[in-house]
PDB file of C-alpha atoms in Angstrom:
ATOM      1  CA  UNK A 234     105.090 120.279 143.240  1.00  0.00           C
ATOM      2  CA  UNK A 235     108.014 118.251 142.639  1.00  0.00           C
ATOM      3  CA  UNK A 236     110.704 119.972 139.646  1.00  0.00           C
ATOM      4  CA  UNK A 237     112.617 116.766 139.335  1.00  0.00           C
ATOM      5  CA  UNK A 238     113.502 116.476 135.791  1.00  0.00           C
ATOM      6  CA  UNK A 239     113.503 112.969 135.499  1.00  0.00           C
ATOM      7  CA  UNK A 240     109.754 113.005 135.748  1.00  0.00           C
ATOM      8  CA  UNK A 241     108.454 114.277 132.886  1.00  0.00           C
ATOM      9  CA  UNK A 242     104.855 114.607 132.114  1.00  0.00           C
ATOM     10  CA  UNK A 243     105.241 112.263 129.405  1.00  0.00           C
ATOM     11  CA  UNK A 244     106.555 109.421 131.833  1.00  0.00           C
ATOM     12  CA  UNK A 245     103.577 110.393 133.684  1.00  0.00           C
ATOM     13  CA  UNK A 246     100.685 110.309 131.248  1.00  0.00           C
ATOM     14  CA  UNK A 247     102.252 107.239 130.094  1.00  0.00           C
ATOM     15  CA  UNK A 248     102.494 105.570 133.459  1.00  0.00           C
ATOM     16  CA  UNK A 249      98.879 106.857 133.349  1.00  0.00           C
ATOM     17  CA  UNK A 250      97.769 105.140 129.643  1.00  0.00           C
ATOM     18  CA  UNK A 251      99.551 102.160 131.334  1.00  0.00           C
ATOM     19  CA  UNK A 252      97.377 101.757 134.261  1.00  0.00           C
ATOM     20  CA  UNK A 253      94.364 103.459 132.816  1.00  0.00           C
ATOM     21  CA  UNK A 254      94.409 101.034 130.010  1.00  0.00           C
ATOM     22  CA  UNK A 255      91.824  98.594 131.412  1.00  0.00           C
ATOM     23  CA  UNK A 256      89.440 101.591 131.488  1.00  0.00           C
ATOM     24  CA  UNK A 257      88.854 101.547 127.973  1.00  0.00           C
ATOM     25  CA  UNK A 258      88.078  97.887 127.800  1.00  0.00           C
ATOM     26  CA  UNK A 259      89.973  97.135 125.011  1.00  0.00           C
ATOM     27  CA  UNK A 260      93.039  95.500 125.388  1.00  0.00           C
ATOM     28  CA  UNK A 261      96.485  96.398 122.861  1.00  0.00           C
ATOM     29  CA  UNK A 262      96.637  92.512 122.767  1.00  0.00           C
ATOM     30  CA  UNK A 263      96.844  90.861 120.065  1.00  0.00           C
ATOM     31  CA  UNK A 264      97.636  92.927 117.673  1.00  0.00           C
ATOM     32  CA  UNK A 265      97.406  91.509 114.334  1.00  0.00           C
ATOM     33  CA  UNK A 266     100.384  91.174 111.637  1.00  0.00           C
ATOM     34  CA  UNK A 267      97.853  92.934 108.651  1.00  0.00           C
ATOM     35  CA  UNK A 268      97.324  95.904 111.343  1.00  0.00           C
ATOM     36  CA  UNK A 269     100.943  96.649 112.124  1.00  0.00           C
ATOM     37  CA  UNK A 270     101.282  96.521 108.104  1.00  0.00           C
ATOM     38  CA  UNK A 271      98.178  98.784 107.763  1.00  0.00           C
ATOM     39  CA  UNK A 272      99.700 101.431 110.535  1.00  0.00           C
ATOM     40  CA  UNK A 273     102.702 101.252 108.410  1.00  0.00           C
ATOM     41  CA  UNK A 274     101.823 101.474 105.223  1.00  0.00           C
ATOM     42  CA  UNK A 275      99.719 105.125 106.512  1.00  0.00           C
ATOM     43  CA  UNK A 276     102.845 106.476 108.360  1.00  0.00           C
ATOM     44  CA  UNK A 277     105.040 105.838 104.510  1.00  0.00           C
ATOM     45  CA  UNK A 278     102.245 107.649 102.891  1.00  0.00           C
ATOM     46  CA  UNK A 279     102.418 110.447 105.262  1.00  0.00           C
ATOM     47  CA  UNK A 280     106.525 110.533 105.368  1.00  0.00           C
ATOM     48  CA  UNK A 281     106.298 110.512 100.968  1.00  0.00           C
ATOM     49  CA  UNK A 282     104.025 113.601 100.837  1.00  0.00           C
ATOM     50  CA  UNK A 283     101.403 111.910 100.154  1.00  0.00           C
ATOM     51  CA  UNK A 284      97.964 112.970 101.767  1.00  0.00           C
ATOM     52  CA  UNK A 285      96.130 110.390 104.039  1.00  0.00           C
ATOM     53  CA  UNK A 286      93.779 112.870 104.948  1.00  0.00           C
ATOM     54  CA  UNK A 287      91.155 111.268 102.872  1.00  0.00           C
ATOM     55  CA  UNK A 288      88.653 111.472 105.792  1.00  0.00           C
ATOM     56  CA  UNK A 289      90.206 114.276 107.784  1.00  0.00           C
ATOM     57  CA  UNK A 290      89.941 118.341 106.341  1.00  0.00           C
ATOM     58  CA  UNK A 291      93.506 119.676 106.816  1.00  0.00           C
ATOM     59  CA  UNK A 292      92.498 121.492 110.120  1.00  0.00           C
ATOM     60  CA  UNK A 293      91.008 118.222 111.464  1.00  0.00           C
ATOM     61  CA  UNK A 294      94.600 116.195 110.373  1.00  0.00           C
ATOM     62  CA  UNK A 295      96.766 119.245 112.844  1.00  0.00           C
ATOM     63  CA  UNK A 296      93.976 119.114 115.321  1.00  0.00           C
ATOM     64  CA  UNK A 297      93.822 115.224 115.578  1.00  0.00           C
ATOM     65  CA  UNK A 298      98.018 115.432 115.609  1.00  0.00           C
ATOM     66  CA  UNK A 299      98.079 117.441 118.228  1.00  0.00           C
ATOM     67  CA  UNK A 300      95.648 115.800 120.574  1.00  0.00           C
ATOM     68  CA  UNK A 301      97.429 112.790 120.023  1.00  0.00           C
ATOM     69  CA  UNK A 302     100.901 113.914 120.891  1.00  0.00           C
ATOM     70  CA  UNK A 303      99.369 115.609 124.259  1.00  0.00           C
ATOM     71  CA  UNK A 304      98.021 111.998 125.010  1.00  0.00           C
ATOM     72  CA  UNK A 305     101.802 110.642 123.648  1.00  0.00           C
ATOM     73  CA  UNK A 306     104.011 112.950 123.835  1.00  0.00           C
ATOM     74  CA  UNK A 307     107.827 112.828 122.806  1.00  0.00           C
ATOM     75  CA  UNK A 308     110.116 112.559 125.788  1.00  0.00           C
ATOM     76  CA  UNK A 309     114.611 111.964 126.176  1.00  0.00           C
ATOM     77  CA  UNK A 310     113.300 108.652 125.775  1.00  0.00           C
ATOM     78  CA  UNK A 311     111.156 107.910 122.363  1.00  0.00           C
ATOM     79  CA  UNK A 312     109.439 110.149 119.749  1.00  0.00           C
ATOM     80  CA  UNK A 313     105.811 110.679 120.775  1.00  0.00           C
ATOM     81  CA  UNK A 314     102.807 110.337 118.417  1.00  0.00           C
ATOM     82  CA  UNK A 315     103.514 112.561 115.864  1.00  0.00           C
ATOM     83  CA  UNK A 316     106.812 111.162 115.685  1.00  0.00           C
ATOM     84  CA  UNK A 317     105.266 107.558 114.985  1.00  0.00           C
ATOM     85  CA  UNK A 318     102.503 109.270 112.934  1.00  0.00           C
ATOM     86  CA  UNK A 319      99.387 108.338 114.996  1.00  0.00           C
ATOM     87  CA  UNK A 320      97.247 110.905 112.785  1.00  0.00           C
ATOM     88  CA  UNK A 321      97.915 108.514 109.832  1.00  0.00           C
ATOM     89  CA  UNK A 322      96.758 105.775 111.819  1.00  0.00           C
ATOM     90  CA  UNK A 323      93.643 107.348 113.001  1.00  0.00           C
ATOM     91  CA  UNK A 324      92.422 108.533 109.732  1.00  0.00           C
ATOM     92  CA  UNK A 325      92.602 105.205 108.255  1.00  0.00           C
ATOM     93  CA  UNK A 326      90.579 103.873 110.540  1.00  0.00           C
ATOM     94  CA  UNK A 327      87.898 106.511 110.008  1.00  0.00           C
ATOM     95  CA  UNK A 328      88.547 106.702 106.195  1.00  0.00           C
ATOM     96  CA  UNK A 329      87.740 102.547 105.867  1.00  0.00           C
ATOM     97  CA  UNK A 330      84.761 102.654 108.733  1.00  0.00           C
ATOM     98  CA  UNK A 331      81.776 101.516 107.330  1.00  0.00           C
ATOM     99  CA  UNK A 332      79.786 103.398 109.649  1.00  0.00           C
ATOM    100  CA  UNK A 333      78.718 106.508 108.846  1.00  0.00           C
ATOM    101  CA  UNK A 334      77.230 107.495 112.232  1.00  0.00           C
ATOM    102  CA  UNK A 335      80.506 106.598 113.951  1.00  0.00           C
ATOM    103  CA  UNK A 336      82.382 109.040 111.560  1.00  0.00           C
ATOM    104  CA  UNK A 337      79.814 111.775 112.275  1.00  0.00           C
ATOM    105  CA  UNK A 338      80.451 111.398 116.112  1.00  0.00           C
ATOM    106  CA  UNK A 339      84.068 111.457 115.657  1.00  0.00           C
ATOM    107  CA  UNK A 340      83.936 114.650 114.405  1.00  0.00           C
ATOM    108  CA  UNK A 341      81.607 116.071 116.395  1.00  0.00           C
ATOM    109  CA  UNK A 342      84.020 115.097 119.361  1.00  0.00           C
ATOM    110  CA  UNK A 343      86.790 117.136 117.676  1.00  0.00           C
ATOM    111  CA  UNK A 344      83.773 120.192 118.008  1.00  0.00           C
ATOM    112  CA  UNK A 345      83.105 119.700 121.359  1.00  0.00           C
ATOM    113  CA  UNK A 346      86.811 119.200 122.813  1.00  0.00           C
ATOM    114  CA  UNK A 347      87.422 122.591 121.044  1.00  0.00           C
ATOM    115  CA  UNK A 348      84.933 124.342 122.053  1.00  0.00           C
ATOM    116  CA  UNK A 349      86.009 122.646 125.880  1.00  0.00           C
ATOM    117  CA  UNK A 350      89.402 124.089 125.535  1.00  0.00           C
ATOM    118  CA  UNK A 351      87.960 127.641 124.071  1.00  0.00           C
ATOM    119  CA  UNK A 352      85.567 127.624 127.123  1.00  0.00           C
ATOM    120  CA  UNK A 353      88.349 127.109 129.178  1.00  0.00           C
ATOM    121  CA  UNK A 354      91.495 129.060 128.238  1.00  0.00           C
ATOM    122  CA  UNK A 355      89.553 131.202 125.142  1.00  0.00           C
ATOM    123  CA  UNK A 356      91.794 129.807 122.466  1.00  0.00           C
ATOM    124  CA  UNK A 357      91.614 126.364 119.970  1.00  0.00           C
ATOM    125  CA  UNK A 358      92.993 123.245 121.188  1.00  0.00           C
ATOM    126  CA  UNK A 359      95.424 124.014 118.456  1.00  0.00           C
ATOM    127  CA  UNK A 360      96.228 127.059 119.701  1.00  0.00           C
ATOM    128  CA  UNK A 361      96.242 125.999 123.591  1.00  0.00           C
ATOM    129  CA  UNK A 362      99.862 125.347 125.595  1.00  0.00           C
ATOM    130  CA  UNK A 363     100.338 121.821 126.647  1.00  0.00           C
ATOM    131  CA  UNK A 364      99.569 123.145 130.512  1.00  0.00           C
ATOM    132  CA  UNK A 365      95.905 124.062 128.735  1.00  0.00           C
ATOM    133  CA  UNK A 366      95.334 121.189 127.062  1.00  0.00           C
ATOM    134  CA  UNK A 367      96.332 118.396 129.417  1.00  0.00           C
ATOM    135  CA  UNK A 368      94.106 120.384 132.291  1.00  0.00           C
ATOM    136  CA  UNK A 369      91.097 119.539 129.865  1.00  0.00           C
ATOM    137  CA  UNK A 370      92.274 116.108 128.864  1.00  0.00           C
ATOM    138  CA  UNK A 371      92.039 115.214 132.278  1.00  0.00           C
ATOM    139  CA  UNK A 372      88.627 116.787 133.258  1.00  0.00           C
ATOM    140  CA  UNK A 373      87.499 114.004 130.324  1.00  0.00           C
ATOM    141  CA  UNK A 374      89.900 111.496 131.703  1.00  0.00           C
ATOM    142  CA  UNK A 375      87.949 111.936 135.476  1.00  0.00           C
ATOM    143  CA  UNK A 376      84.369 111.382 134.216  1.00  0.00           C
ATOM    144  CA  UNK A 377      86.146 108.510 132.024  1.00  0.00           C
ATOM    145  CA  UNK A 378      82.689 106.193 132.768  1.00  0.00           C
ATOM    146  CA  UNK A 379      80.332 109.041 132.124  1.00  0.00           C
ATOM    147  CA  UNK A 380      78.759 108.312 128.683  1.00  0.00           C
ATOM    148  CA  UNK A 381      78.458 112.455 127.600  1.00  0.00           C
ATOM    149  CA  UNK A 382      79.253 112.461 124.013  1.00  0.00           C
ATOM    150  CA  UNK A 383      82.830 113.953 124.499  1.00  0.00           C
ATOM    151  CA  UNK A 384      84.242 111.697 127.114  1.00  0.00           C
ATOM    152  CA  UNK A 385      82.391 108.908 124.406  1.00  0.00           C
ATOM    153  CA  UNK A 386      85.145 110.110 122.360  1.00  0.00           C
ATOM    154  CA  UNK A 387      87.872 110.901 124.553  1.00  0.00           C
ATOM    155  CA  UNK A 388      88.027 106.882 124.961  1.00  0.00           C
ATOM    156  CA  UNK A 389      87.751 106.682 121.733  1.00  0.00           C
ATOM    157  CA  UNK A 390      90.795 108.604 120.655  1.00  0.00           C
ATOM    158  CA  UNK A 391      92.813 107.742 123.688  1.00  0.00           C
ATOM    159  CA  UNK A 392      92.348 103.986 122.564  1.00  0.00           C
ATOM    160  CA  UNK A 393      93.119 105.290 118.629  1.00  0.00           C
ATOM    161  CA  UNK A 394      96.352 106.520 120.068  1.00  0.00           C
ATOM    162  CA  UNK A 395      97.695 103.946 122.262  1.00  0.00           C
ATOM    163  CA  UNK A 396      96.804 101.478 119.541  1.00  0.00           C
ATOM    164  CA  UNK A 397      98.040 103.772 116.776  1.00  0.00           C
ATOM    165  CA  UNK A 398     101.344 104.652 118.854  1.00  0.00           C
ATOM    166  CA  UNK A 399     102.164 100.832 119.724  1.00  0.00           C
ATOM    167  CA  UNK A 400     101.520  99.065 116.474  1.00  0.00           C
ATOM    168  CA  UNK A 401     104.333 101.914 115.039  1.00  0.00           C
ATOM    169  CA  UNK A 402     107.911 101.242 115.083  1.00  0.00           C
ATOM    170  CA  UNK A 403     108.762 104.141 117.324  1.00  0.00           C
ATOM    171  CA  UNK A 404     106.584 102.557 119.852  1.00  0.00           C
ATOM    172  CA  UNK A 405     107.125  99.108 119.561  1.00  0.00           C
ATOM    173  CA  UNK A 406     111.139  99.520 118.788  1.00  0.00           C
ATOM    174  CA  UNK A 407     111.826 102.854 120.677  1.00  0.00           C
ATOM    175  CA  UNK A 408     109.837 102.692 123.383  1.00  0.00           C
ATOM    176  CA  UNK A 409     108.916  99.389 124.512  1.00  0.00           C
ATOM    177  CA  UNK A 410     112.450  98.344 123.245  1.00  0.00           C
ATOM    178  CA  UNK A 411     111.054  94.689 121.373  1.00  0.00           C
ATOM    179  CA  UNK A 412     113.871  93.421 119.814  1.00  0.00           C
ATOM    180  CA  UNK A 413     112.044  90.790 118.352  1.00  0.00           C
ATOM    181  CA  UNK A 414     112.345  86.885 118.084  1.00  0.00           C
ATOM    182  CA  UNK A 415     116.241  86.877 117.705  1.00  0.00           C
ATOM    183  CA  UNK A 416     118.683  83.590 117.279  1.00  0.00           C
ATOM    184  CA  UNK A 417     120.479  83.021 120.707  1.00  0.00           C
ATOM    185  CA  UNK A 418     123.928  81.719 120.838  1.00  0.00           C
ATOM    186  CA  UNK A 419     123.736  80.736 124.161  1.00  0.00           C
ATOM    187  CA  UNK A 420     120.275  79.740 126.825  1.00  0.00           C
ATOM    188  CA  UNK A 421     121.185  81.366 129.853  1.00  0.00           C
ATOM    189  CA  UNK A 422     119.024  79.022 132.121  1.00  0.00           C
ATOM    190  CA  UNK A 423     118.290  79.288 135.862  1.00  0.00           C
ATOM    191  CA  UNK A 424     121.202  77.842 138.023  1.00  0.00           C
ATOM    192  CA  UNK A 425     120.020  74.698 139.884  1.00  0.00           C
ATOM    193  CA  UNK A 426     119.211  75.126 143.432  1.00  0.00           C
ATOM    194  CA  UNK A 427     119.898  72.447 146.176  1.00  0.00           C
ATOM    195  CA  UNK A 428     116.649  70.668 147.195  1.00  0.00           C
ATOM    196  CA  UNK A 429     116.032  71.065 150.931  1.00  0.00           C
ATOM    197  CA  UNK A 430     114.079  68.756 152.727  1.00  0.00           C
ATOM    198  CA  UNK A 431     112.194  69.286 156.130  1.00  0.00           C
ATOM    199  CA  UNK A 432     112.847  66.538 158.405  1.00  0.00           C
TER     200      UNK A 432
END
């Protein structure tokens, strides 16, 4: 296995979202202006003190950050999803579903990833090293068309993340480096070629 240290597993997984993405069947595009201000408005809550874990217990808000910053992580390059607070994000959603049996199932998922990872290594997912938790992660990521009830929501919270992570500023800003529709003082234009013609 390759030690390069330019290739961190975080340039990896992302390379992996990235190409994965089409997987999920749900495209980041568009994105609408009222959710960017929604993901927003969570991640101030979150940064004032303020709980947003109307819909998430305490243990499910650390479990649900930490899952999300193994799918995201932080790298030389960008903050990860944690930084960007993802968990905000994702407990919005849940807190304004309407549907009650998607909320249930959400939950449940966190039960059976954890008791994946405790089957596997004999600790929490909280609890787990990275190493542990991305070798279960991908056992889910694998069987990603199988329709068990934890690779259901391994979709599900991948697609919470990447959605969660890119309408933030970190990701939008940091990591894709927008800049945004921005006044030019010059158009820098193609120069014109010479025609050729075939005789």
């Amino acid at each position: 296995m390759s030690t390069d240290s330019s290739k961190t597993p975080k340039y990896n997984r992302r390379q992996w979202l990235k190409r994965s993405g089409t997987v999920l069947g749900a495209s980041l595009l568009p994105i609408s202006v009222a959710e960017v201000a929604a993901a927003e408005a969570s991640a101030t809550k979150v940064e004032n003190g303020k709980s947003s874990g109307d819909f998430l217990t305490p243990a499910e808000h650390k479990f649900v950050d930490e899952l999300t910053e193994t799918i995201i992580p932080a790298d030389s390059h960008s903050g990860g999803a944690k930084a960007a607070k993802v968990v905000a994000y994702v407990d919005q959603m849940l807190r304004e579903s309407v549907d009650e049996t998607h909320r249930t199932n959400f939950r449940e998922g966190l039960r059976l990833l954890d008791l994946m990872i405790r089957h596997k290594s004999g600790k929490s997912f909280v609890e787990s090293s990275p190493e542990e938790r991305i070798a279960v992660l991908t056992v889910l990521s694998n069987n990603i068309s199988s329709e068990l009830p934890e690779v259901r929501f391994f979709r599900e919270i991948r697609q919470l993340t990447i959605r969660g992570y890119y309408t933030s500023k970190i990701g939008i800003h940091d990591d894709l480096d927008y800049r945004g529709n921005r006044m030019l003082d010059e158009f820098v234009g193609c120069e014109d070629q010479p025609e050729t013609h075939k005789g």
